Amino acid sequence: MVLVNGSSITSFIRQTVEIKNLNSFSAVSRAIDFEIARQAALYNEGLANEIVQETRLWEEGSQKTFTMRKKEGLADYRYFPEPDLPEVILTEEYVDGIRDSLPELPEIKRRRYEEIGLSIQDVLFLANDVNVCHTHPIIRIWVNSIICLRTIILFLFDR
């Protein structure tokens, strides 16, 4: 079950939509993407009043959600706190610390290598294999020297 709230789209949409029939993390991702797009389209077409609190079914074949049942209010959902699960509060500093400790993502690495002018073959080789730059210090030194050289050239020629 996934709960999608359109408030990420706009502060005017406040209805929670529950999505069921999700059997994988990729299905969860696709269902959320679809539901956000569905709600945004309704809002942009002036049909925000059609975004109602309801339970929707994720249909894997058509990659769409369909209304299962509409709910009048929170009482219909019978929400209640789970007594065995403590509340989790994550501070911004804690989340930032975790984010800063993560390695550079391959896509960001690819963009950085493309910006310094490496060939697509070199970019893919260096960015897609995690072990290349970590286990081969000579490659890491070579890539860093190219980055430094490119930065100096761009600075000197004001690009």
GROMACS .gro file of N, CA and C in nm, residues 104 106 108-119 121-152:
model
  138
  104GLU      N    1   2.963   0.908  -0.499
  104GLU     CA    2   2.908   0.979  -0.614
  104GLU      C    3   2.829   0.882  -0.701
  106PRO      N    4   2.663   0.712  -1.031
  106PRO     CA    5   2.717   0.695  -1.167
  106PRO      C    6   2.671   0.802  -1.265
  108ILE      N    7   2.586   1.116  -1.211
  108ILE     CA    8   2.657   1.242  -1.183
  108ILE      C    9   2.802   1.231  -1.228
  109LYS      N   10   2.861   1.114  -1.205
  109LYS     CA   11   2.998   1.090  -1.248
  109LYS      C   12   3.008   1.098  -1.401
  110ARG      N   13   2.909   1.037  -1.471
  110ARG     CA   14   2.910   1.042  -1.617
  110ARG      C   15   2.903   1.186  -1.668
  111ARG      N   16   2.812   1.263  -1.609
  111ARG     CA   17   2.800   1.404  -1.652
  111ARG      C   18   2.929   1.480  -1.629
  112ARG      N   19   2.993   1.456  -1.516
  112ARG     CA   20   3.117   1.527  -1.484
  112ARG      C   21   3.225   1.488  -1.584
  113TYR      N   22   3.235   1.360  -1.617
  113TYR     CA   23   3.336   1.315  -1.713
  113TYR      C   24   3.306   1.368  -1.854
  114GLU      N   25   3.177   1.374  -1.890
  114GLU     CA   26   3.140   1.428  -2.021
  114GLU      C   27   3.178   1.576  -2.031
  115GLU      N   28   3.156   1.650  -1.921
  115GLU     CA   29   3.187   1.793  -1.921
  115GLU      C   30   3.336   1.821  -1.939
  116ILE      N   31   3.420   1.728  -1.898
  116ILE     CA   32   3.564   1.753  -1.915
  116ILE      C   33   3.612   1.707  -2.052
  117GLY      N   34   3.523   1.652  -2.131
  117GLY     CA   35   3.558   1.620  -2.269
  117GLY      C   36   3.606   1.479  -2.295
  118LEU      N   37   3.583   1.386  -2.202
  118LEU     CA   38   3.623   1.248  -2.227
  118LEU      C   39   3.531   1.186  -2.332
  119SER      N   40   3.583   1.089  -2.405
  119SER     CA   41   3.501   1.021  -2.505
  119SER      C   42   3.392   0.941  -2.433
  121GLN      N   43   3.311   0.642  -2.470
  121GLN     CA   44   3.363   0.511  -2.430
  121GLN      C   45   3.436   0.521  -2.296
  122ASP      N   46   3.520   0.624  -2.280
  122ASP     CA   47   3.591   0.644  -2.154
  122ASP      C   48   3.495   0.678  -2.041
  123VAL      N   49   3.395   0.760  -2.072
  123VAL     CA   50   3.297   0.799  -1.971
  123VAL      C   51   3.226   0.675  -1.917
  124LEU      N   52   3.178   0.591  -2.007
  124LEU     CA   53   3.106   0.471  -1.964
  124LEU      C   54   3.197   0.375  -1.887
  125PHE      N   55   3.320   0.361  -1.933
  125PHE     CA   56   3.415   0.272  -1.866
  125PHE      C   57   3.442   0.320  -1.724
  126LEU      N   58   3.468   0.449  -1.709
  126LEU     CA   59   3.505   0.503  -1.578
  126LEU      C   60   3.384   0.515  -1.484
  127ALA      N   61   3.270   0.550  -1.536
  127ALA     CA   62   3.155   0.578  -1.449
  127ALA      C   63   3.076   0.454  -1.411
  128ASN      N   64   3.070   0.356  -1.498
  128ASN     CA   65   2.985   0.241  -1.472
  128ASN      C   66   3.050   0.133  -1.388
  129ASP      N   67   3.181   0.128  -1.384
  129ASP     CA   68   3.249   0.027  -1.305
  129ASP      C   69   3.300   0.091  -1.177
  130VAL      N   70   3.237   0.057  -1.066
  130VAL     CA   71   3.272   0.116  -0.937
  130VAL      C   72   3.417   0.088  -0.900
  131ASN      N   73   3.468  -0.027  -0.938
  131ASN     CA   74   3.602  -0.068  -0.896
  131ASN      C   75   3.715   0.000  -0.972
  132VAL      N   76   3.685   0.055  -1.089
  132VAL     CA   77   3.793   0.109  -1.172
  132VAL      C   78   3.871   0.217  -1.100
  133CYS      N   79   3.804   0.322  -1.057
  133CYS     CA   80   3.875   0.433  -0.994
  133CYS      C   81   3.916   0.402  -0.851
  134HIS      N   82   3.847   0.309  -0.788
  134HIS     CA   83   3.882   0.277  -0.649
  134HIS      C   84   4.001   0.182  -0.640
  135THR      N   85   4.011   0.087  -0.732
  135THR     CA   86   4.119  -0.012  -0.722
  135THR      C   87   4.241   0.026  -0.805
  136HIS      N   88   4.226   0.119  -0.897
  136HIS     CA   89   4.338   0.158  -0.982
  136HIS      C   90   4.373   0.305  -0.956
  137PRO      N   91   4.464   0.332  -0.861
  137PRO     CA   92   4.497   0.471  -0.828
  137PRO      C   93   4.553   0.549  -0.947
  138ILE      N   94   4.617   0.480  -1.040
  138ILE     CA   95   4.673   0.551  -1.157
  138ILE      C   96   4.559   0.610  -1.240
  139ILE      N   97   4.449   0.535  -1.256
  139ILE     CA   98   4.334   0.586  -1.331
  139ILE      C   99   4.274   0.704  -1.258
  140ARG      N  100   4.263   0.693  -1.125
  140ARG     CA  101   4.206   0.803  -1.047
  140ARG      C  102   4.292   0.928  -1.062
  141ILE      N  103   4.424   0.914  -1.058
  141ILE     CA  104   4.515   1.028  -1.075
  141ILE      C  105   4.501   1.086  -1.215
  142TRP      N  106   4.490   0.998  -1.316
  142TRP     CA  107   4.476   1.043  -1.454
  142TRP      C  108   4.348   1.122  -1.472
  143VAL      N  109   4.236   1.070  -1.421
  143VAL     CA  110   4.108   1.139  -1.434
  143VAL      C  111   4.113   1.273  -1.362
  144ASN      N  112   4.167   1.274  -1.241
  144ASN     CA  113   4.176   1.399  -1.165
  144ASN      C  114   4.265   1.501  -1.234
  145SER      N  115   4.374   1.457  -1.297
  145SER     CA  116   4.461   1.551  -1.367
  145SER      C  117   4.392   1.610  -1.490
  146ILE      N  118   4.312   1.529  -1.559
  146ILE     CA  119   4.236   1.580  -1.673
  146ILE      C  120   4.133   1.682  -1.626
  147ILE      N  121   4.067   1.652  -1.516
  147ILE     CA  122   3.969   1.745  -1.461
  147ILE      C  123   4.037   1.877  -1.425
  148CYS      N  124   4.153   1.870  -1.358
  148CYS     CA  125   4.225   1.992  -1.320
  148CYS      C  126   4.270   2.070  -1.444
  149LEU      N  127   4.324   1.999  -1.543
  149LEU     CA  128   4.372   2.064  -1.665
  149LEU      C  129   4.255   2.132  -1.738
  150ARG      N  130   4.145   2.062  -1.749
  150ARG     CA  131   4.027   2.119  -1.816
  150ARG      C  132   3.976   2.242  -1.741
  151THR      N  133   3.974   2.237  -1.610
  151THR     CA  134   3.929   2.351  -1.528
  151THR      C  135   4.019   2.471  -1.550
  152ILE      N  136   4.150   2.448  -1.555
  152ILE     CA  137   4.246   2.558  -1.577
  152ILE      C  138   4.226   2.619  -1.715
   0.00000   0.00000   0.00000
